[in-house]
CSV table of C-alpha atoms and ligand atoms in Angstrom, one decimal:
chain,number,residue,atom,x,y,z
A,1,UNK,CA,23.2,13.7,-10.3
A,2,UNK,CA,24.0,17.2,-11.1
A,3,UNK,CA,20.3,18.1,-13.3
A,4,UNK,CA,17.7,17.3,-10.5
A,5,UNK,CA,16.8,13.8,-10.9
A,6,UNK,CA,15.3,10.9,-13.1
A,7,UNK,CA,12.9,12.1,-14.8
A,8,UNK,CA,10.6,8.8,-15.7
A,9,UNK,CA,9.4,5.9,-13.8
A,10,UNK,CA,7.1,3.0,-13.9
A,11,UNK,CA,5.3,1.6,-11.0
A,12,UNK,CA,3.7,-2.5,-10.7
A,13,UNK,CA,1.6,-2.7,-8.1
A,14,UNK,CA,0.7,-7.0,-8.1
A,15,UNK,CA,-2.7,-7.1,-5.7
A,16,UNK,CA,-4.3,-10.3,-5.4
A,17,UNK,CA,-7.0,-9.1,-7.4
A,18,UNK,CA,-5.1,-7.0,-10.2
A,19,UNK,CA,-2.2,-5.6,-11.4
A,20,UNK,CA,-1.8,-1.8,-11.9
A,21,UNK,CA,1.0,-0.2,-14.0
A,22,UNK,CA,1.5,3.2,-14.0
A,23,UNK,CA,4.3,5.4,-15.8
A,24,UNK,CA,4.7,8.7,-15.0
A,25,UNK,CA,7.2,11.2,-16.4
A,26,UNK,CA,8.6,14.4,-15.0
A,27,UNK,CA,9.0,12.6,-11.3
A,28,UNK,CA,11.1,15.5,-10.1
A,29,UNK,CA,9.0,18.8,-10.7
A,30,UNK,CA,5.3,18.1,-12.0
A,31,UNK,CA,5.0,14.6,-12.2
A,32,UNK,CA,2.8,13.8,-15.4
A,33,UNK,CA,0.7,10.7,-16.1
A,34,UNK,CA,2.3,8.8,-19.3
A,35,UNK,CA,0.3,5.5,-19.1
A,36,UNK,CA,-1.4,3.5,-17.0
A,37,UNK,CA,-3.6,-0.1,-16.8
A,38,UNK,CA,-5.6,-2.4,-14.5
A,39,UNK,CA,-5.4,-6.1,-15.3
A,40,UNK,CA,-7.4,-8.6,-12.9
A,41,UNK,CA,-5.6,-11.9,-12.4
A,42,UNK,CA,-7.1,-15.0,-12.4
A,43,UNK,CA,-8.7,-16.4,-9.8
A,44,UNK,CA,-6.0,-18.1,-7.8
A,45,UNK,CA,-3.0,-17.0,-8.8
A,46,UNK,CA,-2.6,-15.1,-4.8
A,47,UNK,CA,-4.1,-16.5,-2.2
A,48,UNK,CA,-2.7,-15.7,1.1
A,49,UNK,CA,0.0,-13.5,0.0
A,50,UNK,CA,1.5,-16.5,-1.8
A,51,UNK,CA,2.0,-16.7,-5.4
A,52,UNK,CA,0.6,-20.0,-6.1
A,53,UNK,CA,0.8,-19.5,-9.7
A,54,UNK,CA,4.2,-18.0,-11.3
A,55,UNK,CA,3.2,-19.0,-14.3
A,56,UNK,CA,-0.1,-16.7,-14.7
A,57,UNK,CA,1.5,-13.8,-13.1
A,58,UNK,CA,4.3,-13.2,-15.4
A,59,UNK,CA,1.3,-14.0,-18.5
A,60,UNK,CA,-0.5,-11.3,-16.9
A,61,UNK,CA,2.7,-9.0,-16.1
A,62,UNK,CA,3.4,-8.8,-19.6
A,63,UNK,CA,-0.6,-8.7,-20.7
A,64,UNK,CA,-0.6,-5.5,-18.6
A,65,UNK,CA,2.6,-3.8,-19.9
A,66,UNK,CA,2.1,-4.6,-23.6
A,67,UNK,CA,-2.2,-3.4,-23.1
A,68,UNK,CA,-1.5,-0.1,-21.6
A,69,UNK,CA,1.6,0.4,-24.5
A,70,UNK,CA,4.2,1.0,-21.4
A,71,UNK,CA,8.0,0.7,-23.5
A,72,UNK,CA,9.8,1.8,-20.8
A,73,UNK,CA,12.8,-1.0,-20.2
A,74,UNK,CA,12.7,-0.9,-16.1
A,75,UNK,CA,9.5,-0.9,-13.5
A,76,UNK,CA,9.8,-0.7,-9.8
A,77,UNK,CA,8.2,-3.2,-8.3
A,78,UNK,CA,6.4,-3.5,-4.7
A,79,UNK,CA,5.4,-5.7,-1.8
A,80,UNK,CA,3.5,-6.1,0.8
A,81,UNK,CA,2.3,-8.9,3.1
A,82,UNK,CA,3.4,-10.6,6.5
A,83,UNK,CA,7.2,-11.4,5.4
A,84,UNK,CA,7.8,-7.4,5.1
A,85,UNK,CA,7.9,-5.9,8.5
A,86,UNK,CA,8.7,-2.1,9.3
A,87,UNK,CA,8.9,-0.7,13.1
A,88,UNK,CA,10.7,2.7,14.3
A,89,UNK,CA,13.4,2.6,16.8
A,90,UNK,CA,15.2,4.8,19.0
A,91,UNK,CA,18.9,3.6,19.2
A,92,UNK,CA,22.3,5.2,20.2
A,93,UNK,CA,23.4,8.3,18.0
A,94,UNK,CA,25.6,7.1,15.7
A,95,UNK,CA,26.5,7.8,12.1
A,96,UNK,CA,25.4,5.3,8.9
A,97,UNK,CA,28.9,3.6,9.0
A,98,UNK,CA,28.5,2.6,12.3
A,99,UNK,CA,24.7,1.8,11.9
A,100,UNK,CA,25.4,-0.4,8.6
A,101,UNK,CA,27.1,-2.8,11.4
A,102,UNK,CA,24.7,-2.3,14.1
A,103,UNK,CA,20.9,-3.1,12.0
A,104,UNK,CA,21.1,-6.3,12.0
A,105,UNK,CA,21.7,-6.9,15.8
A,106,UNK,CA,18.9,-3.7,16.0
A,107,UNK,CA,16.7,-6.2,13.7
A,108,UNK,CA,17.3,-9.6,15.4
A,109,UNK,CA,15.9,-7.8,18.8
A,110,UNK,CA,12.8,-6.1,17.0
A,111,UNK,CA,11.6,-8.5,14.5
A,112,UNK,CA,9.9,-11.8,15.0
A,113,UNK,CA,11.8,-13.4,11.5
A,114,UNK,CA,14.3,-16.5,12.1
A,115,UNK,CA,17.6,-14.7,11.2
A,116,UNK,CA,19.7,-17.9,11.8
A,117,UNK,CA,18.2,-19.9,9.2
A,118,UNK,CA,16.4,-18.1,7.0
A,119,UNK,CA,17.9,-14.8,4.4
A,120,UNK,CA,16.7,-12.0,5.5
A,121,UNK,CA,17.0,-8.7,3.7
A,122,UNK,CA,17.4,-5.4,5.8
A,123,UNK,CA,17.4,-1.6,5.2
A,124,UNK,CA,17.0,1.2,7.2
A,125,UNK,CA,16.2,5.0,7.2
A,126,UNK,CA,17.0,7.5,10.3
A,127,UNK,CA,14.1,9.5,10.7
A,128,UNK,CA,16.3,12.2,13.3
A,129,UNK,CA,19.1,12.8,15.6
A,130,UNK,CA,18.6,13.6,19.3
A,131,UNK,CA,22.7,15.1,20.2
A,132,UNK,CA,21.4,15.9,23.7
A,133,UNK,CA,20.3,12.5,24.5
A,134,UNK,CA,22.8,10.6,22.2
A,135,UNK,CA,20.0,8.6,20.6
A,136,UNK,CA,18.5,8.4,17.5
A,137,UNK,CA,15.1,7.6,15.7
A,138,UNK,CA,15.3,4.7,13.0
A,139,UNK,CA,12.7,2.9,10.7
A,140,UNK,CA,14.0,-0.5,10.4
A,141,UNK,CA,12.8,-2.5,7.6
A,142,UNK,CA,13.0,-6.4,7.0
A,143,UNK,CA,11.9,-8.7,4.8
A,144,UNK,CA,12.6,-12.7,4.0
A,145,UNK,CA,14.4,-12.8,0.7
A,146,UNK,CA,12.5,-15.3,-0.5
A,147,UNK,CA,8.8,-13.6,-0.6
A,148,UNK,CA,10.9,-11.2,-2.1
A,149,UNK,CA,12.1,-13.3,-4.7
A,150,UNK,CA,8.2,-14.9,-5.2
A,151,UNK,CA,7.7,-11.4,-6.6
A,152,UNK,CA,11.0,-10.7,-8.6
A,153,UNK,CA,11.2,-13.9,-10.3
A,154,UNK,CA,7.9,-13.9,-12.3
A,155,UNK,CA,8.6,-10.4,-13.5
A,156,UNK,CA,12.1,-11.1,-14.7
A,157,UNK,CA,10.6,-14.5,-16.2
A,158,UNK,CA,8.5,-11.8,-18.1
A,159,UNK,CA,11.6,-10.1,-19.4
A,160,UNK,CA,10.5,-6.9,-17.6
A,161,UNK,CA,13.7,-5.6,-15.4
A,162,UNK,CA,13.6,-4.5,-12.3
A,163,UNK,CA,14.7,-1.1,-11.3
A,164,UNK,CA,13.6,-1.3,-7.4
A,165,UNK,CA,11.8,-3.0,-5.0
A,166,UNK,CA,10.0,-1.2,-2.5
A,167,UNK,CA,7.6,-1.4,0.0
A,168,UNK,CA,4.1,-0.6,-1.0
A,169,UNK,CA,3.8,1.6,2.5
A,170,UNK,CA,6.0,3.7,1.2
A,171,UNK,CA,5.2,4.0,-1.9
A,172,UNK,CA,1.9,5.2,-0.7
A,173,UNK,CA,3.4,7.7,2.0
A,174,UNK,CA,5.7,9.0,-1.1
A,175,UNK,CA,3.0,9.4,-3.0
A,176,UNK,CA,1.0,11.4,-0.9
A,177,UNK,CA,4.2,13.3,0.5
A,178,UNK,CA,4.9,14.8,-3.1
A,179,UNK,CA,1.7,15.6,-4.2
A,180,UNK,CA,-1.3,16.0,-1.5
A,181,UNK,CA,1.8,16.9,0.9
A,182,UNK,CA,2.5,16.2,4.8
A,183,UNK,CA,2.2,18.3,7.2
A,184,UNK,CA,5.1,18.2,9.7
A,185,UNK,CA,3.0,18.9,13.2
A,186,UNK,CA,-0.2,16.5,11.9
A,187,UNK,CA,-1.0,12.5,13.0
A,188,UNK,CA,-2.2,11.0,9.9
A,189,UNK,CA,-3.2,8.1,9.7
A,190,UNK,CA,-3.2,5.7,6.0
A,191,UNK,CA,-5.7,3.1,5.4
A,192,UNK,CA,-5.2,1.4,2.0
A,193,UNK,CA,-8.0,-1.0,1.4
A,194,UNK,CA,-7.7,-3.8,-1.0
A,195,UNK,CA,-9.1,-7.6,-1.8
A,196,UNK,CA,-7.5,-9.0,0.7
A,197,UNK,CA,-5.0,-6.8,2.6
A,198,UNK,CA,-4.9,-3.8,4.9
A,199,UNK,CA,-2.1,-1.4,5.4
A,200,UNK,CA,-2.0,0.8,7.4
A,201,UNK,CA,0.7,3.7,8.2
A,202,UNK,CA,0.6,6.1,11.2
A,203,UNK,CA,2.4,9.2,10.5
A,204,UNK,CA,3.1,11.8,13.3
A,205,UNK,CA,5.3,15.0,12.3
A,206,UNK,CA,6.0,13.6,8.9
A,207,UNK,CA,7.3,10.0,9.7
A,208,UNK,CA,6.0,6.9,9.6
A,209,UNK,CA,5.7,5.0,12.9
A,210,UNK,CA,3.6,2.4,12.8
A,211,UNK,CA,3.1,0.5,9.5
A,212,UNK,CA,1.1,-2.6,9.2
A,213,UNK,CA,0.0,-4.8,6.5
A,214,UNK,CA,-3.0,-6.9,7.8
A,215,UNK,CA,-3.8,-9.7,5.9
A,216,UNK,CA,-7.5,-11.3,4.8
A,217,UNK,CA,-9.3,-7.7,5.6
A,218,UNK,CA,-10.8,-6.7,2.2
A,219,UNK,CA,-13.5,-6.5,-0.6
A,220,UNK,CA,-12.9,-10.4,-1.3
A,221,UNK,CA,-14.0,-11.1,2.5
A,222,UNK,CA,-16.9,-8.6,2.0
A,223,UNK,CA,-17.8,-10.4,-1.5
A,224,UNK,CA,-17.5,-14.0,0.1
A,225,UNK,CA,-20.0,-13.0,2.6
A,226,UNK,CA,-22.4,-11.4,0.8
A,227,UNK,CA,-22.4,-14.5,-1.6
A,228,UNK,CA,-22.8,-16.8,1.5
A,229,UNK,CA,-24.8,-14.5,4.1
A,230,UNK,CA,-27.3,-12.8,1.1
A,231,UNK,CA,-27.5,-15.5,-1.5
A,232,UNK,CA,-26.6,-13.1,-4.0
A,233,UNK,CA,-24.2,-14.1,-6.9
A,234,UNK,CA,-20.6,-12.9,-7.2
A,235,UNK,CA,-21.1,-10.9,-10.2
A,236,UNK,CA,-24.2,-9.1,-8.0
A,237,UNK,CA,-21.5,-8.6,-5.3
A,238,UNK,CA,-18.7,-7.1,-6.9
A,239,UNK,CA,-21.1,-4.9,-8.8
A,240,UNK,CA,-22.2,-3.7,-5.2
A,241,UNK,CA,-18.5,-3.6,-3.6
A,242,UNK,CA,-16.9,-1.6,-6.8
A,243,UNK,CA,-20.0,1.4,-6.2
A,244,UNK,CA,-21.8,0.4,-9.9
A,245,UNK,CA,-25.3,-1.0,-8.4
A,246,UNK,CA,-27.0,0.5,-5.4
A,247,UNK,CA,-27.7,-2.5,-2.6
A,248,UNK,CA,-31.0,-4.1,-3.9
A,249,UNK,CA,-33.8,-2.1,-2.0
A,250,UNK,CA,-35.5,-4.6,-0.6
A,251,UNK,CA,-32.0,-6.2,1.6
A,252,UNK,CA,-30.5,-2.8,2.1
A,253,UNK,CA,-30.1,-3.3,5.6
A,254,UNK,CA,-28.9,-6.2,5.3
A,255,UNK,CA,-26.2,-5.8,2.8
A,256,UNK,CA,-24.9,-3.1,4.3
A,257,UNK,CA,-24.6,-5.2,7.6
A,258,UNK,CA,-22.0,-7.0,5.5
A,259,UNK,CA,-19.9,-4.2,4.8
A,260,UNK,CA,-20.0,-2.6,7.6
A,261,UNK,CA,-18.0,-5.9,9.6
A,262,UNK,CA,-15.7,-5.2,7.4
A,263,UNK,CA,-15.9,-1.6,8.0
A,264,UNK,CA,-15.7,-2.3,11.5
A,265,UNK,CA,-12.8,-4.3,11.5
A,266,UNK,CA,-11.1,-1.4,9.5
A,267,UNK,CA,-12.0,1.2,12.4
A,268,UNK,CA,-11.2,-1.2,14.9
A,269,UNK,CA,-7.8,-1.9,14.0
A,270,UNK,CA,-7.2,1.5,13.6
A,271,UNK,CA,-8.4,2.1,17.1
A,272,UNK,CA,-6.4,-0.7,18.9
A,273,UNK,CA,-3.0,1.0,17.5
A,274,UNK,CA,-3.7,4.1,18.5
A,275,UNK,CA,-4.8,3.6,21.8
A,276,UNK,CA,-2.0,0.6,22.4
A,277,UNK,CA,1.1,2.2,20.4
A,278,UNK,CA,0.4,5.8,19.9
A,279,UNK,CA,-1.8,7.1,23.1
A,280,UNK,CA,-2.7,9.7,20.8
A,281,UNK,CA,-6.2,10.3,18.4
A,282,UNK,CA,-4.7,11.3,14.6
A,283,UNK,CA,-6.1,14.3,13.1
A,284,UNK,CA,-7.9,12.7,9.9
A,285,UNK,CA,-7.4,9.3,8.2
A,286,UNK,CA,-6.7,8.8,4.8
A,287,UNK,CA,-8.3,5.9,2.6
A,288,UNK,CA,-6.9,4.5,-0.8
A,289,UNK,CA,-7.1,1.5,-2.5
A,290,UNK,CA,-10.2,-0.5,-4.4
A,291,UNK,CA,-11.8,-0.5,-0.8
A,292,UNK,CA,-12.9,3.0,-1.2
A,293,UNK,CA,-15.9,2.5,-3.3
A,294,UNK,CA,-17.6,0.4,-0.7
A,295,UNK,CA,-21.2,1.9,0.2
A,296,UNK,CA,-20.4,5.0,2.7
A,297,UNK,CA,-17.1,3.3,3.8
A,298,UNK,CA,-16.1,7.2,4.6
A,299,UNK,CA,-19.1,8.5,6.1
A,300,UNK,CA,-19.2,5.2,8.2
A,301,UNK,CA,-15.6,5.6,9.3
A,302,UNK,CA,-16.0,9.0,9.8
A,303,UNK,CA,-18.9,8.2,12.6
A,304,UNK,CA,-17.5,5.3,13.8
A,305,UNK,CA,-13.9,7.5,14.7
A,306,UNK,CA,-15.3,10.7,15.2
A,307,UNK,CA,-12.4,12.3,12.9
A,308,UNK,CA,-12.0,13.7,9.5
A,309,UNK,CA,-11.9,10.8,6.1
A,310,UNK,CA,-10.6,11.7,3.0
A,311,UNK,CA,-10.4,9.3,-0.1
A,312,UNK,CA,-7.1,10.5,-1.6
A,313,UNK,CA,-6.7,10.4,-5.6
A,314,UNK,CA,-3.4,10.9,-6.4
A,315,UNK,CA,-4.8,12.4,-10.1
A,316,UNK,CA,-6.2,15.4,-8.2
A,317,UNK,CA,-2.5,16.5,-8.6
A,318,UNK,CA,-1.0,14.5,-11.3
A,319,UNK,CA,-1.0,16.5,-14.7
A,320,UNK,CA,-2.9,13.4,-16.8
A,321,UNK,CA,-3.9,13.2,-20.5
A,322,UNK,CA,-7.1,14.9,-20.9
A,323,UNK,CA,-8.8,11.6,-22.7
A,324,UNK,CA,-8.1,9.9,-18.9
A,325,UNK,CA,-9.1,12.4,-16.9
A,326,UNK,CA,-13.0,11.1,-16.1
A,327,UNK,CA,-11.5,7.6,-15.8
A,328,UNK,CA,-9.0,8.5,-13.1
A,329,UNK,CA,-11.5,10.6,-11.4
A,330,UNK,CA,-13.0,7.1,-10.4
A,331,UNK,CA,-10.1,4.8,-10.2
A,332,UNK,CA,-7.9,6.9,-9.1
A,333,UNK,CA,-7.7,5.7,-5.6
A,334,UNK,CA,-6.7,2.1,-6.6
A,335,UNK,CA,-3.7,3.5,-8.3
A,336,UNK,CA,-2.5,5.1,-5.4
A,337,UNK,CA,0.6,2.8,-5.0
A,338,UNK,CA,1.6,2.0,-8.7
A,339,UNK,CA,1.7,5.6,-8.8
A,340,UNK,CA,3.6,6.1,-5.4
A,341,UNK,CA,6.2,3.1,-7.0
A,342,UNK,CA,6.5,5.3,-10.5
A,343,UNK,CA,8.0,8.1,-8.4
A,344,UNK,CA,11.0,6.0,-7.6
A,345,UNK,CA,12.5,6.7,-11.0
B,401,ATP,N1,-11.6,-0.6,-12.3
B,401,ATP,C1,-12.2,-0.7,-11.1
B,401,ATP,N2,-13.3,0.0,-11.0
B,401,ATP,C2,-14.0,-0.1,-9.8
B,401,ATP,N3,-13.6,-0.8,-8.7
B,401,ATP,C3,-12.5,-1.5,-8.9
B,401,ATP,C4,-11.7,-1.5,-10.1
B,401,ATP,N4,-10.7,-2.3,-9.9
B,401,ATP,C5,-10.8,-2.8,-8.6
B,401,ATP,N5,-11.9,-2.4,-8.0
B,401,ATP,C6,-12.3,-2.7,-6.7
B,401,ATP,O1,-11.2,-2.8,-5.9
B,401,ATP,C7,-11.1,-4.1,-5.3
B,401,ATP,C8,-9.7,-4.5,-5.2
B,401,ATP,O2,-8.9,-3.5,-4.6
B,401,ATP,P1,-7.4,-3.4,-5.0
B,401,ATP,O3,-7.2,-3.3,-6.5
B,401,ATP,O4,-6.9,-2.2,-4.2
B,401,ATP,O5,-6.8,-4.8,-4.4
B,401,ATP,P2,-5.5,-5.5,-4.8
B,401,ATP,O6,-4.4,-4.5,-4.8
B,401,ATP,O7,-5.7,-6.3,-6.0
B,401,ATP,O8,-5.4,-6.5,-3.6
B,401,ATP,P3,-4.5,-6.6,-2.3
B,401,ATP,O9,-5.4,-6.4,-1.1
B,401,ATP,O10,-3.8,-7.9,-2.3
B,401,ATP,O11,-3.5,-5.4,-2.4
B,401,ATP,C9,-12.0,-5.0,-6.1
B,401,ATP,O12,-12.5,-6.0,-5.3
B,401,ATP,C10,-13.1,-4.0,-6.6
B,401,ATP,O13,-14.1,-3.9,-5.6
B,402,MG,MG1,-3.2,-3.8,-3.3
């Protein structure tokens, strides 16, 4: 393309608590907020990173796109989940011609997926050359075609077409790579909290190399237990989870107890990858997602690892409409991969 890009995209993030839509326009140089929108889904409709409702989902694909006015013909879509696996490489040098026949042997040896009977779906990006050594550093990325298509076909059913399908990861780490920017000689470490997944992305000198979506840690385990463990009712719960009511007084301790399992199993996970796969402490950790407004979830983490926590808004450097603005401030954070998926054009 010979004038620097697309210059519009639209993101759909599909959580298993809501769907977040974000359009952005000027992708290339100053990316600008056009529209965005949160729509829960029903109760249901996800429950283990399955879609057990197609139905529902594309209802509340096209509820979202038609409430927050988004025209644009094409989204990008993303996934996430145990079907979707990522892991970096080193393999002989060798150029993209002669890897496009080598991945999927590369694949079969690094991922745990049946490739004789079921489709898988592969892609790849080298991360760097090493000449002297004759080796090379790849990301390889798989995923089963048909969690894929658990995704894609409720969206097409809701006459919305698909541009892309990434992987929400990435979106996150492209996000955050064109706007809060990476520094090449830093360890960084992304923790993206939602209802009921964990991804996580280790990034040393600019490249991801460990990336890890953890299933049933999130606010919907927090929610359940403070429903079952306090007594209190869901409504109560959420209200406490999403940062609106302070714990009740006279439980504090208790409440936070809850949260902080869950904030422990966040540190800990983050921990056990370091010391098993890295061998190395990262310099700060970055949070996104509706996990975010738990109670102190940053100052706890912050303790608990001893380094740095930022909650990264991806508004803090997106031009937005100045009737958002206080909006984003708050929700800014569970945003972060719609946005990260509106960047792909
Ligand atoms: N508009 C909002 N204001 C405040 N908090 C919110 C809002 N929307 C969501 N949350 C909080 O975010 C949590 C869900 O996080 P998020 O939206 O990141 O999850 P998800 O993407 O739907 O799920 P998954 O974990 O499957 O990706 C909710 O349980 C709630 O606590
Ligand atoms: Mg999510």
């Amino acid at each position: 393309m010979f004038f620097g890009g697309k210059k519009s995209g639209v993101g759909l993030d599909i959580g298993t608590n809501s769907l977040k839509v974000v359009e952005l326009s000027n992708i290339s140089k100053k990316p600008t907020l056009v529209r965005y929108g949160i729509k829960e889904l029903p109760p249901d409709v996800i429950v283990d990173n399955h879609i057990m409702d197609p139905l529902l989902l594309t209802e509340t694909a096209q509820g979202i796109l038609v409430e927050s006015s988004i025209t644009a013909k094409k989204i990008n879509l993303g996934i996430q989940g145990k079907y979707v696996m990522v892991k970096k490489i080193t393999t002989d040098l060798m150029n993209d011609n002669e890897y496009n026949h080598q991945v999927r042997f590369d694949a079969q040896n690094n991922f745990p997926f049946d490739f004789e009977d079921i489709d898988i779906m592969l892609d790849y990006h080298i991360l760097g050359k090493n000449k002297q050594d004759k080796t090379m550093d790849v990301l390889l990325i798989a995923a089963q075609a048909g969690f894929i298509d658990q995704y894609v076909d409720p969206i097409s059913e809701a006459n919305i077409k698909i541009n892309s399908v990434d992987i929400n990861i990435f979106a996150l780490h492209n996000i955050y790579e064109k706007t809060a920017g990476i520094p090449e000689d830093e360890f960084i470490i992304f923790a993206h909290t939602g209802a009921d997944f964990l991804l996580l992305n280790f990034v040393v000198d600019g490249h991801p190399v460990i990336c890890r979506d953890i299933n049933a840690i999130g606010t919907y385990q927090i929610i359940n237990d403070m429903i079952r463990k306090l007594g209190i009712s869901e409504d109560e719960a959420k209200k406490i989870i999403k940062g609106e009511t302070p714990p009740p007084p006279d439980q504090t301790v208790t409440v936070s107890q809850v949260y902080g399992e869950l904030i422990e199993e966040i540190t800990n996970n983050i921990s056990k990858l370091e010391d098993t796969a890295i061998r190395n402490k990262a310099d700060k950790i970055i949070l996104s997602g509706g996990g975010v407004f738990i109670p102190r979830i940053k100052e706890v983490i912050e303790e608990n690892l001893k380094r740095p926590v930022e909650i990264f808004n991806p508004f803090d450097y997106i031009q937005v409409p100045e009737e958002d603005r206080e909006n984003l401030q708050k929700i800014g954070p569970v945003l972060t991969i719609a946005a990260g998926l509106a960047l792909r054009g």
